[in-house]
Structures are given as structure tokens and as C-alpha cells.
């Protein structure tokens, strides 16, 4: 009787590409605590009556059949909601999957250009897929370094430019003229305008996307819609660009459960508007309350989170954790020394946060 030898613990198989081997895993460790303010989620679950309706519809549908090949029914529903051409809608299980596919589309063997700091998935996928990653530091006020980015666009072969509005992880909202200037300078590039948090910013850049065939908007059901557990992100693009991106999307990539629940959500979008309004009220209340704190500074934000600058981020993080509140450390990132990222929670969660921070006064 023979046995197959196994690799020693910690030994990477020789066939793994160096680009994968050399990149650390996604930097997140989940913690089980009562108040979770670390992933920018909507603090409220999908409304119970809508959840019941989704489950009833799901029960009435056959589970032994594959879902739509390219989620065409859902794409049409999203297109109607967004006033967009259905041929220009691409859907995947989360916008992070779209980021991977966009890096495959325009980054491999080319350039991924973004800012620093930025959403870590842009840089992670660029490194995993062997694209040339170029990051330009944000300005000190977190605004886009427009001229420096334009210089990089002019100096390099085309690839993918990622712009996040509102910016993650700072929450900064840039002037439309600056975004337009970068789009105009990026002829020949694919420009990805990541609008995951747009509902909280008062901005909507669909008209910019319509006017520029080399651009697309990334959107998600994970934030304002409160459906992060179902995993659905989508792109709004010109049909020509969407058609090229669609080639990279695996068949049957949206489950019947996700499709059904999102159809119910799209039938009842008023709940989203109500929750965004509450999120904006709570963001203003919490940030306003912290203006009187003697050592902490809550920075302005156009998203459903804000940065909290502390004399000692590690100590503040540990103190909040001891009170059953988890936030996200950002203090190792460029420009974000001493910063924690805090999602806006329910009124009760925000009260608990403010009470815990008051203990540090």
C-alpha cells in the first residue's frame, strides 16, 4: 500500500505563481462583538416583510434549474431602476468580483493606476494578476492629486484608472470638475468610478459615464440597500465596454436566491431612501457630538462611515473593543496616522460609541 506524500506545513506548491505567493491575504479578521462598526455595512437588516416576500417567491420557483445564464432578468430590472441601457449593465456577486474582472480586462500586462490610500481590493487584485500598480498619494486634505494623476496617465501605456467617490477609506468627496478633468485626460484608459457609497454623498455621476464611453460606474447592493449578505455588485457602462467586460463574467454567477431577493428590493426602493436619511442624520449627530471631545477628531465624510483621528489609535481601538465595539484601524496607511474608520450604526449603537469615547476624555 502506498501513500501520497504531503507538503510540509507552510510550504507553497511550486506551481503557484510568484505574484500570488508574494501577496498577503486580504487584511481582515472578523471579531464577534455586540456592536459591529468595522465594515461600513447598513446597520439594519432587509425589512422583515420584504424578506418574507422574497422567501415566498423563492419557494415558488424551481431550485433544480440553473438561474439566468447572464442574469439578464436582473440586469433589465437594474437598468430600469437606474434609467440605463440593459446592455450596459454587468452584474457579479459583489463589486469586488467586478474589480477583479476589470483588472483582468485592462490591467494584466498594463497599468492599474489609483491613489494612496485607497480601497485595498484595487491594489490586491493588481498584485495578484501581475499588473503594474502605480499609486499616487492623495493631497493632504484627502482630495484627488489631479495634476500628478494626469502626469501618470500621460507617461504610461493605457490600463485601468480607479477613482472612488466618495473616497474610501477617507469619505472625502471631490469636486465634479476634478473627476471630469481626470476622465478627459484618461483617453485610451478604462476609468472606473467606484460609487459604492454614492447615496450618502448627494452625488450621482451617471451623466459623466453616459458622456464618456471609456468610463463605468461601480455600484453595490451591500451598503445603502442593506443586502451585503446576498453579494451583488453591478457596473453601469456603455454597451460596447460592458460587452467586453461581460466576456469575463462566469456563467450562472448570480444565484436564484440573490436574484429573487433583489427583485423584491427593486420593487420596494423606498426603504432605502428612508434608511439613507437616517444614516445621514446619525452621521451628522455623531460627528457633531465629537467636536467637543478634547482629544479626538471626527473628520468630515460623504459616506456611511467617518475617520476618527486619535492621539493613539491602538489604545482607542482596544478601549472600544473592551466595550463591545469593533471599528477598523487605518493608522498604518499614508496620511491616516492615528485614524480609525467608524461606520455609522443605529442610534443605540452610536450612543454606545459616544459613551465609550467619552470615557477617553
mmCIF file of C-alpha atoms in Angstrom:
data_model
loop_
_atom_site.group_PDB
_atom_site.id
_atom_site.type_symbol
_atom_site.label_atom_id
_atom_site.label_comp_id
_atom_site.label_asym_id
_atom_site.label_seq_id
_atom_site.Cartn_x
_atom_site.Cartn_y
_atom_site.Cartn_z
ATOM 1 C CA UNK A 1 0.000 0.000 0.000
ATOM 2 C CA UNK A 2 1.400 3.372 -0.966
ATOM 3 C CA UNK A 3 0.601 6.840 0.258
ATOM 4 C CA UNK A 4 0.942 10.225 -1.389
ATOM 5 C CA UNK A 5 3.495 12.412 0.332
ATOM 6 C CA UNK A 6 2.158 15.717 1.599
ATOM 7 C CA UNK A 7 3.942 19.035 1.576
ATOM 8 C CA UNK A 8 5.403 20.280 4.837
ATOM 9 C CA UNK A 9 3.228 22.794 6.659
ATOM 10 C CA UNK A 10 3.844 26.278 5.309
ATOM 11 C CA UNK A 11 5.390 25.063 2.026
ATOM 12 C CA UNK A 12 3.859 26.654 -1.058
ATOM 13 C CA UNK A 13 3.391 24.283 -4.018
ATOM 14 C CA UNK A 14 5.898 25.038 -6.757
ATOM 15 C CA UNK A 15 3.192 25.692 -9.339
ATOM 16 C CA UNK A 16 1.779 28.745 -7.578
ATOM 17 C CA UNK A 17 2.594 31.965 -9.434
ATOM 18 C CA UNK A 18 5.057 34.251 -7.684
ATOM 19 C CA UNK A 19 2.581 37.151 -7.882
ATOM 20 C CA UNK A 20 0.114 35.145 -5.788
ATOM 21 C CA UNK A 21 2.710 33.695 -3.427
ATOM 22 C CA UNK A 22 4.188 37.078 -2.586
ATOM 23 C CA UNK A 23 0.919 38.918 -1.832
ATOM 24 C CA UNK A 24 -0.528 38.782 1.708
ATOM 25 C CA UNK A 25 -4.110 37.619 2.122
ATOM 26 C CA UNK A 26 -6.916 40.182 2.344
ATOM 27 C CA UNK A 27 -6.262 42.092 5.592
ATOM 28 C CA UNK A 28 -9.365 41.450 7.670
ATOM 29 C CA UNK A 29 -10.046 39.391 10.792
ATOM 30 C CA UNK A 30 -13.718 39.136 11.845
ATOM 31 C CA UNK A 31 -14.498 39.643 15.543
ATOM 32 C CA UNK A 32 -17.657 38.544 17.310
ATOM 33 C CA UNK A 33 -18.762 41.602 19.281
ATOM 34 C CA UNK A 34 -22.174 43.178 20.045
ATOM 35 C CA UNK A 35 -21.598 46.382 18.038
ATOM 36 C CA UNK A 36 -20.025 45.936 14.611
ATOM 37 C CA UNK A 37 -18.864 49.212 13.041
ATOM 38 C CA UNK A 38 -15.893 47.930 11.052
ATOM 39 C CA UNK A 39 -17.188 47.016 7.563
ATOM 40 C CA UNK A 40 -19.334 50.005 6.532
ATOM 41 C CA UNK A 41 -22.465 47.866 6.456
ATOM 42 C CA UNK A 42 -26.015 49.118 6.701
ATOM 43 C CA UNK A 43 -26.810 48.539 10.393
ATOM 44 C CA UNK A 44 -30.350 47.376 9.549
ATOM 45 C CA UNK A 45 -31.390 44.051 8.071
ATOM 46 C CA UNK A 46 -33.612 43.800 4.990
ATOM 47 C CA UNK A 47 -37.163 44.709 6.149
ATOM 48 C CA UNK A 48 -38.939 41.675 7.591
ATOM 49 C CA UNK A 49 -41.982 41.946 5.312
ATOM 50 C CA UNK A 50 -39.793 42.163 2.224
ATOM 51 C CA UNK A 51 -37.692 39.250 3.428
ATOM 52 C CA UNK A 52 -40.877 37.202 3.812
ATOM 53 C CA UNK A 53 -41.963 38.172 0.297
ATOM 54 C CA UNK A 54 -38.568 37.153 -1.115
ATOM 55 C CA UNK A 55 -38.693 33.802 0.657
ATOM 56 C CA UNK A 56 -42.219 33.167 -0.624
ATOM 57 C CA UNK A 57 -41.174 33.914 -4.193
ATOM 58 C CA UNK A 58 -38.103 31.744 -3.774
ATOM 59 C CA UNK A 59 -40.222 28.840 -2.516
ATOM 60 C CA UNK A 60 -42.428 29.080 -5.614
ATOM 61 C CA UNK A 61 -39.516 28.848 -8.040
ATOM 62 C CA UNK A 62 -37.813 25.646 -9.201
ATOM 63 C CA UNK A 63 -34.483 25.059 -7.458
ATOM 64 C CA UNK A 64 -33.366 22.285 -9.788
ATOM 65 C CA UNK A 65 -32.886 24.659 -12.732
ATOM 66 C CA UNK A 66 -29.921 26.899 -13.371
ATOM 67 C CA UNK A 67 -30.530 30.632 -12.976
ATOM 68 C CA UNK A 68 -30.275 33.021 -15.933
ATOM 69 C CA UNK A 69 -27.031 32.493 -17.843
ATOM 70 C CA UNK A 70 -26.011 36.153 -17.537
ATOM 71 C CA UNK A 71 -28.633 37.296 -15.007
ATOM 72 C CA UNK A 72 -30.450 39.024 -17.863
ATOM 73 C CA UNK A 73 -33.725 39.448 -15.953
ATOM 74 C CA UNK A 74 -31.918 41.131 -13.067
ATOM 75 C CA UNK A 75 -29.846 43.263 -15.420
ATOM 76 C CA UNK A 76 -33.058 44.528 -17.013
ATOM 77 C CA UNK A 77 -34.531 45.338 -13.603
ATOM 78 C CA UNK A 78 -31.417 47.245 -12.545
ATOM 79 C CA UNK A 79 -31.375 49.082 -15.877
ATOM 80 C CA UNK A 80 -34.975 50.211 -15.384
ATOM 81 C CA UNK A 81 -34.183 51.415 -11.860
ATOM 82 C CA UNK A 82 -31.043 53.284 -12.978
ATOM 83 C CA UNK A 83 -32.538 54.608 -16.256
ATOM 84 C CA UNK A 84 -29.788 52.763 -18.141
ATOM 85 C CA UNK A 85 -29.464 50.589 -21.230
ATOM 86 C CA UNK A 86 -29.704 46.961 -20.061
ATOM 87 C CA UNK A 87 -26.907 46.084 -22.497
ATOM 88 C CA UNK A 88 -24.666 48.352 -20.406
ATOM 89 C CA UNK A 89 -25.325 46.610 -17.064
ATOM 90 C CA UNK A 90 -22.960 43.908 -15.788
ATOM 91 C CA UNK A 91 -23.658 42.069 -12.513
ATOM 92 C CA UNK A 92 -21.466 39.839 -10.338
ATOM 93 C CA UNK A 93 -21.517 38.521 -6.732
ATOM 94 C CA UNK A 94 -20.201 41.739 -5.198
ATOM 95 C CA UNK A 95 -18.333 44.673 -6.711
ATOM 96 C CA UNK A 96 -15.049 43.148 -5.530
ATOM 97 C CA UNK A 97 -15.573 40.491 -8.215
ATOM 98 C CA UNK A 98 -16.069 43.243 -10.776
ATOM 99 C CA UNK A 99 -12.795 44.828 -9.640
ATOM 100 C CA UNK A 100 -11.028 41.528 -10.263
ATOM 101 C CA UNK A 101 -12.599 41.242 -13.715
ATOM 102 C CA UNK A 102 -11.801 44.858 -14.586
ATOM 103 C CA UNK A 103 -8.182 44.231 -13.639
ATOM 104 C CA UNK A 104 -8.241 41.214 -15.968
ATOM 105 C CA UNK A 105 -9.872 43.357 -18.657
ATOM 106 C CA UNK A 106 -7.422 46.242 -18.661
ATOM 107 C CA UNK A 107 -4.702 45.691 -16.080
ATOM 108 C CA UNK A 108 -2.873 42.448 -16.906
ATOM 109 C CA UNK A 109 0.269 43.361 -18.805
ATOM 110 C CA UNK A 110 -0.743 47.002 -18.451
ATOM 111 C CA UNK A 111 -1.185 49.515 -15.626
ATOM 112 C CA UNK A 112 -3.500 49.849 -12.659
ATOM 113 C CA UNK A 113 -3.427 53.478 -11.546
ATOM 114 C CA UNK A 114 -5.015 54.685 -8.333
ATOM 115 C CA UNK A 115 -4.279 56.808 -5.281
ATOM 116 C CA UNK A 116 -2.811 56.137 -1.848
ATOM 117 C CA UNK A 117 -4.520 55.335 0.431
ATOM 118 C CA UNK A 118 -7.265 53.546 -1.478
ATOM 119 C CA UNK A 119 -9.646 50.599 -1.346
ATOM 120 C CA UNK A 120 -7.354 47.635 -0.758
ATOM 121 C CA UNK A 121 -9.040 45.369 -3.326
ATOM 122 C CA UNK A 122 -7.736 47.550 -6.196
ATOM 123 C CA UNK A 123 -4.154 47.030 -5.137
ATOM 124 C CA UNK A 124 -4.629 43.403 -4.101
ATOM 125 C CA UNK A 125 -6.053 42.361 -7.481
ATOM 126 C CA UNK A 126 -3.412 44.315 -9.379
ATOM 127 C CA UNK A 127 -0.690 42.475 -7.479
ATOM 128 C CA UNK A 128 -2.334 39.048 -7.763
ATOM 129 C CA UNK A 129 -2.800 39.425 -11.510
ATOM 130 C CA UNK A 130 0.662 40.821 -12.180
ATOM 131 C CA UNK A 131 -0.415 44.261 -13.385
ATOM 132 C CA UNK A 132 1.885 47.239 -12.935
ATOM 133 C CA UNK A 133 0.485 49.016 -9.873
ATOM 134 C CA UNK A 134 1.003 52.771 -9.613
ATOM 135 C CA UNK A 135 -0.316 54.714 -6.615
ATOM 136 C CA UNK A 136 -0.207 58.490 -6.341
ATOM 137 C CA UNK A 137 -0.511 59.960 -2.814
ATOM 138 C CA UNK A 138 -3.663 61.908 -2.041
ATOM 139 C CA UNK A 139 -3.323 65.568 -1.215
ATOM 140 C CA UNK A 140 -3.045 66.408 2.480
ATOM 141 C CA UNK A 141 -6.765 67.301 2.579
ATOM 142 C CA UNK A 142 -7.580 63.871 1.024
ATOM 143 C CA UNK A 143 -8.525 65.423 -2.308
ATOM 144 C CA UNK A 144 -7.520 63.872 -5.630
ATOM 145 C CA UNK A 145 -3.969 64.760 -6.804
ATOM 146 C CA UNK A 146 -5.318 65.732 -10.212
ATOM 147 C CA UNK A 147 -2.141 67.038 -11.828
ATOM 148 C CA UNK A 148 0.012 64.169 -10.558
ATOM 149 C CA UNK A 149 -2.519 61.635 -11.833
ATOM 150 C CA UNK A 150 -2.703 63.388 -15.205
ATOM 151 C CA UNK A 151 1.078 63.182 -15.444
ATOM 152 C CA UNK A 152 0.969 59.417 -14.803
ATOM 153 C CA UNK A 153 -1.789 58.983 -17.369
ATOM 154 C CA UNK A 154 0.308 60.765 -19.975
ATOM 155 C CA UNK A 155 3.512 58.902 -19.139
ATOM 156 C CA UNK A 156 2.201 55.324 -19.218
ATOM 157 C CA UNK A 157 0.584 52.878 -21.566
ATOM 158 C CA UNK A 158 -3.177 52.703 -21.009
ATOM 159 C CA UNK A 159 -4.681 50.468 -18.375
ATOM 160 C CA UNK A 160 -7.263 50.940 -15.610
ATOM 161 C CA UNK A 161 -7.733 54.088 -13.516
ATOM 162 C CA UNK A 162 -9.701 53.656 -10.285
ATOM 163 C CA UNK A 163 -11.418 56.695 -8.760
ATOM 164 C CA UNK A 164 -13.615 56.224 -5.672
ATOM 165 C CA UNK A 165 -16.397 58.724 -4.928
ATOM 166 C CA UNK A 166 -16.926 59.171 -2.050
ATOM 167 C CA UNK A 167 -13.370 58.099 -1.428
ATOM 168 C CA UNK A 168 -12.622 55.041 0.667
ATOM 169 C CA UNK A 169 -11.268 54.971 3.286
ATOM 170 C CA UNK A 170 -11.408 58.740 3.937
ATOM 171 C CA UNK A 171 -15.016 59.552 2.982
ATOM 172 C CA UNK A 172 -13.796 62.617 1.047
ATOM 173 C CA UNK A 173 -15.989 63.889 -1.800
ATOM 174 C CA UNK A 174 -14.209 65.556 -4.719
ATOM 175 C CA UNK A 175 -15.494 68.305 -6.975
ATOM 176 C CA UNK A 176 -17.014 67.038 -10.211
ATOM 177 C CA UNK A 177 -14.664 69.274 -12.198
ATOM 178 C CA UNK A 178 -11.688 67.323 -10.857
ATOM 179 C CA UNK A 179 -13.245 63.992 -11.715
ATOM 180 C CA UNK A 180 -14.134 65.264 -15.173
ATOM 181 C CA UNK A 181 -10.572 66.530 -15.701
ATOM 182 C CA UNK A 182 -9.184 63.071 -14.969
ATOM 183 C CA UNK A 183 -11.725 61.359 -17.210
ATOM 184 C CA UNK A 184 -10.845 63.719 -20.051
ATOM 185 C CA UNK A 185 -7.134 63.089 -19.522
ATOM 186 C CA UNK A 186 -7.591 59.310 -19.480
ATOM 187 C CA UNK A 187 -8.445 58.795 -23.148
ATOM 188 C CA UNK A 188 -7.500 55.240 -24.078
ATOM 189 C CA UNK A 189 -7.761 54.072 -20.454
ATOM 190 C CA UNK A 190 -10.648 52.331 -18.706
ATOM 191 C CA UNK A 191 -11.833 54.700 -15.992
ATOM 192 C CA UNK A 192 -13.642 53.029 -13.095
ATOM 193 C CA UNK A 193 -15.668 55.401 -10.950
ATOM 194 C CA UNK A 194 -16.452 53.394 -7.819
ATOM 195 C CA UNK A 195 -19.690 54.790 -6.376
ATOM 196 C CA UNK A 196 -20.357 52.234 -3.641
ATOM 197 C CA UNK A 197 -21.399 54.981 -1.198
ATOM 198 C CA UNK A 198 -22.950 57.493 -3.606
ATOM 199 C CA UNK A 199 -26.343 57.561 -1.851
ATOM 200 C CA UNK A 200 -24.708 59.169 1.198
ATOM 201 C CA UNK A 201 -22.828 61.872 -0.718
ATOM 202 C CA UNK A 202 -25.517 63.719 -2.665
ATOM 203 C CA UNK A 203 -23.600 62.959 -5.871
ATOM 204 C CA UNK A 204 -24.550 60.728 -8.790
ATOM 205 C CA UNK A 205 -22.145 60.587 -11.733
ATOM 206 C CA UNK A 206 -24.257 58.680 -14.265
ATOM 207 C CA UNK A 207 -24.235 61.653 -16.647
ATOM 208 C CA UNK A 208 -20.431 61.624 -16.685
ATOM 209 C CA UNK A 209 -20.468 57.926 -17.544
ATOM 210 C CA UNK A 210 -23.023 58.470 -20.314
ATOM 211 C CA UNK A 211 -20.815 61.131 -21.869
ATOM 212 C CA UNK A 212 -17.606 59.059 -21.811
ATOM 213 C CA UNK A 213 -17.638 55.578 -23.399
ATOM 214 C CA UNK A 214 -14.336 54.623 -21.731
ATOM 215 C CA UNK A 215 -15.820 55.020 -18.217
ATOM 216 C CA UNK A 216 -18.064 52.948 -15.996
ATOM 217 C CA UNK A 217 -19.677 53.263 -12.581
ATOM 218 C CA UNK A 218 -19.416 50.537 -9.940
ATOM 219 C CA UNK A 219 -22.408 50.219 -7.603
ATOM 220 C CA UNK A 220 -23.493 47.759 -4.951
ATOM 221 C CA UNK A 221 -26.451 46.408 -3.016
ATOM 222 C CA UNK A 222 -24.223 45.888 0.036
ATOM 223 C CA UNK A 223 -24.351 49.381 1.563
ATOM 224 C CA UNK A 224 -27.482 51.544 1.363
ATOM 225 C CA UNK A 225 -29.665 48.608 0.266
ATOM 226 C CA UNK A 226 -28.597 46.573 3.315
ATOM 227 C CA UNK A 227 -28.036 43.353 1.342
ATOM 228 C CA UNK A 228 -24.335 42.660 1.883
ATOM 229 C CA UNK A 229 -25.060 39.019 2.743
ATOM 230 C CA UNK A 230 -26.534 38.362 -0.710
ATOM 231 C CA UNK A 231 -23.477 39.654 -2.620
ATOM 232 C CA UNK A 232 -24.444 41.659 -5.680
ATOM 233 C CA UNK A 233 -22.496 44.442 -7.337
ATOM 234 C CA UNK A 234 -23.028 45.926 -10.762
ATOM 235 C CA UNK A 235 -21.434 48.160 -13.362
ATOM 236 C CA UNK A 236 -23.113 50.815 -15.476
ATOM 237 C CA UNK A 237 -21.238 51.297 -18.749
ATOM 238 C CA UNK A 238 -21.668 51.892 -22.457
ATOM 239 C CA UNK A 239 -22.828 48.674 -24.116
ATOM 240 C CA UNK A 240 -19.540 48.289 -26.005
ATOM 241 C CA UNK A 241 -17.432 48.366 -22.828
ATOM 242 C CA UNK A 242 -19.981 46.277 -20.919
ATOM 243 C CA UNK A 243 -19.904 43.654 -23.668
ATOM 244 C CA UNK A 244 -16.145 43.247 -23.337
ATOM 245 C CA UNK A 245 -16.390 43.021 -19.545
ATOM 246 C CA UNK A 246 -19.236 40.509 -19.771
ATOM 247 C CA UNK A 247 -16.915 38.090 -21.591
ATOM 248 C CA UNK A 248 -15.014 37.652 -18.315
ATOM 249 C CA UNK A 249 -18.077 37.041 -16.127
ATOM 250 C CA UNK A 250 -18.597 33.326 -15.333
ATOM 251 C CA UNK A 251 -21.893 31.821 -16.466
ATOM 252 C CA UNK A 252 -24.678 31.466 -13.869
ATOM 253 C CA UNK A 253 -22.786 33.709 -11.449
ATOM 254 C CA UNK A 254 -25.890 35.139 -9.699
ATOM 255 C CA UNK A 255 -27.903 32.640 -7.649
ATOM 256 C CA UNK A 256 -31.664 32.311 -7.813
ATOM 257 C CA UNK A 257 -31.912 33.404 -4.162
ATOM 258 C CA UNK A 258 -29.959 36.606 -4.814
ATOM 259 C CA UNK A 259 -31.934 37.377 -7.971
ATOM 260 C CA UNK A 260 -35.263 36.839 -6.203
ATOM 261 C CA UNK A 261 -34.406 38.976 -3.171
ATOM 262 C CA UNK A 262 -33.112 41.795 -5.357
ATOM 263 C CA UNK A 263 -36.246 41.772 -7.469
ATOM 264 C CA UNK A 264 -38.225 42.330 -4.252
ATOM 265 C CA UNK A 265 -35.844 45.105 -3.185
ATOM 266 C CA UNK A 266 -36.138 46.829 -6.571
ATOM 267 C CA UNK A 267 -39.922 46.623 -6.270
ATOM 268 C CA UNK A 268 -39.689 48.480 -2.916
ATOM 269 C CA UNK A 269 -36.855 51.037 -3.077
ATOM 270 C CA UNK A 270 -38.489 53.495 -0.670
ATOM 271 C CA UNK A 271 -36.984 51.703 2.331
ATOM 272 C CA UNK A 272 -33.507 52.565 1.044
ATOM 273 C CA UNK A 273 -34.270 56.284 0.904
ATOM 274 C CA UNK A 274 -35.621 56.199 4.454
ATOM 275 C CA UNK A 275 -32.544 54.432 5.793
ATOM 276 C CA UNK A 276 -30.148 56.736 3.970
ATOM 277 C CA UNK A 277 -31.901 59.727 5.526
ATOM 278 C CA UNK A 278 -31.500 58.210 8.982
ATOM 279 C CA UNK A 279 -27.863 57.378 8.248
ATOM 280 C CA UNK A 280 -27.197 60.980 7.288
ATOM 281 C CA UNK A 281 -28.907 62.252 10.445
ATOM 282 C CA UNK A 282 -26.902 59.869 12.612
ATOM 283 C CA UNK A 283 -23.636 60.694 10.850
ATOM 284 C CA UNK A 284 -24.217 64.398 11.493
ATOM 285 C CA UNK A 285 -25.202 63.718 15.117
ATOM 286 C CA UNK A 286 -22.171 61.579 15.938
ATOM 287 C CA UNK A 287 -19.642 63.777 14.140
ATOM 288 C CA UNK A 288 -21.204 66.855 15.719
ATOM 289 C CA UNK A 289 -21.110 65.349 19.204
ATOM 290 C CA UNK A 290 -17.423 64.557 18.836
ATOM 291 C CA UNK A 291 -16.492 68.149 18.027
ATOM 292 C CA UNK A 292 -16.470 68.822 21.767
ATOM 293 C CA UNK A 293 -14.138 65.922 22.562
ATOM 294 C CA UNK A 294 -10.807 67.220 23.913
ATOM 295 C CA UNK A 295 -8.528 64.680 22.176
ATOM 296 C CA UNK A 296 -10.463 63.029 19.345
ATOM 297 C CA UNK A 297 -11.359 64.484 15.950
ATOM 298 C CA UNK A 298 -14.116 63.129 13.688
ATOM 299 C CA UNK A 299 -13.294 64.054 10.093
ATOM 300 C CA UNK A 300 -15.950 65.148 7.567
ATOM 301 C CA UNK A 301 -17.343 62.386 5.370
ATOM 302 C CA UNK A 302 -19.717 61.873 2.471
ATOM 303 C CA UNK A 303 -20.127 58.144 3.144
ATOM 304 C CA UNK A 304 -21.778 55.945 5.770
ATOM 305 C CA UNK A 305 -18.557 55.993 7.791
ATOM 306 C CA UNK A 306 -16.080 58.576 9.039
ATOM 307 C CA UNK A 307 -12.472 58.713 10.145
ATOM 308 C CA UNK A 308 -11.706 59.288 13.806
ATOM 309 C CA UNK A 309 -8.261 60.738 14.450
ATOM 310 C CA UNK A 310 -6.856 59.767 17.850
ATOM 311 C CA UNK A 311 -3.688 60.505 19.821
ATOM 312 C CA UNK A 312 -3.158 56.728 19.957
ATOM 313 C CA UNK A 313 -5.244 54.640 17.537
ATOM 314 C CA UNK A 314 -4.180 51.329 19.056
ATOM 315 C CA UNK A 315 -5.256 52.341 22.561
ATOM 316 C CA UNK A 316 -8.561 53.780 21.359
ATOM 317 C CA UNK A 317 -9.282 50.671 19.285
ATOM 318 C CA UNK A 318 -8.591 48.408 22.269
ATOM 319 C CA UNK A 319 -10.748 50.554 24.551
ATOM 320 C CA UNK A 320 -13.706 50.369 22.160
ATOM 321 C CA UNK A 321 -13.230 46.626 21.794
ATOM 322 C CA UNK A 322 -13.330 46.269 25.590
ATOM 323 C CA UNK A 323 -16.745 47.952 25.440
ATOM 324 C CA UNK A 324 -18.010 45.521 22.790
ATOM 325 C CA UNK A 325 -17.485 47.847 19.805
ATOM 326 C CA UNK A 326 -15.288 46.967 16.844
ATOM 327 C CA UNK A 327 -14.081 49.587 14.354
ATOM 328 C CA UNK A 328 -11.365 49.416 11.678
ATOM 329 C CA UNK A 329 -7.785 50.543 12.213
ATOM 330 C CA UNK A 330 -6.404 52.675 9.390
ATOM 331 C CA UNK A 331 -3.458 54.212 11.208
ATOM 332 C CA UNK A 332 -0.830 52.342 9.181
ATOM 333 C CA UNK A 333 -1.947 53.968 5.925
ATOM 334 C CA UNK A 334 -0.444 57.039 4.263
ATOM 335 C CA UNK A 335 -1.915 60.283 5.672
ATOM 336 C CA UNK A 336 -4.029 58.364 8.182
ATOM 337 C CA UNK A 337 -1.725 58.275 11.185
ATOM 338 C CA UNK A 338 -3.827 57.895 14.337
ATOM 339 C CA UNK A 339 -7.020 57.160 12.383
ATOM 340 C CA UNK A 340 -9.783 54.643 12.959
ATOM 341 C CA UNK A 341 -12.594 54.117 10.452
ATOM 342 C CA UNK A 342 -16.022 54.052 12.093
ATOM 343 C CA UNK A 343 -19.233 53.008 10.349
ATOM 344 C CA UNK A 344 -22.435 54.835 11.265
ATOM 345 C CA UNK A 345 -24.636 52.441 13.252
ATOM 346 C CA UNK A 346 -28.130 52.535 14.684
ATOM 347 C CA UNK A 347 -28.949 55.341 17.145
ATOM 348 C CA UNK A 348 -28.427 52.932 20.061
ATOM 349 C CA UNK A 349 -25.092 51.727 18.674
ATOM 350 C CA UNK A 350 -23.970 55.298 18.098
ATOM 351 C CA UNK A 351 -24.973 56.228 21.654
ATOM 352 C CA UNK A 352 -22.816 53.364 22.949
ATOM 353 C CA UNK A 353 -19.921 54.545 20.776
ATOM 354 C CA UNK A 354 -20.172 58.108 22.068
ATOM 355 C CA UNK A 355 -20.389 56.910 25.662
ATOM 356 C CA UNK A 356 -17.291 54.748 25.238
ATOM 357 C CA UNK A 357 -15.341 57.582 23.621
ATOM 358 C CA UNK A 358 -16.420 59.982 26.371
ATOM 359 C CA UNK A 359 -14.532 57.757 28.790
ATOM 360 C CA UNK A 360 -11.338 58.765 26.967
ATOM 361 C CA UNK A 361 -11.859 62.470 27.592
#
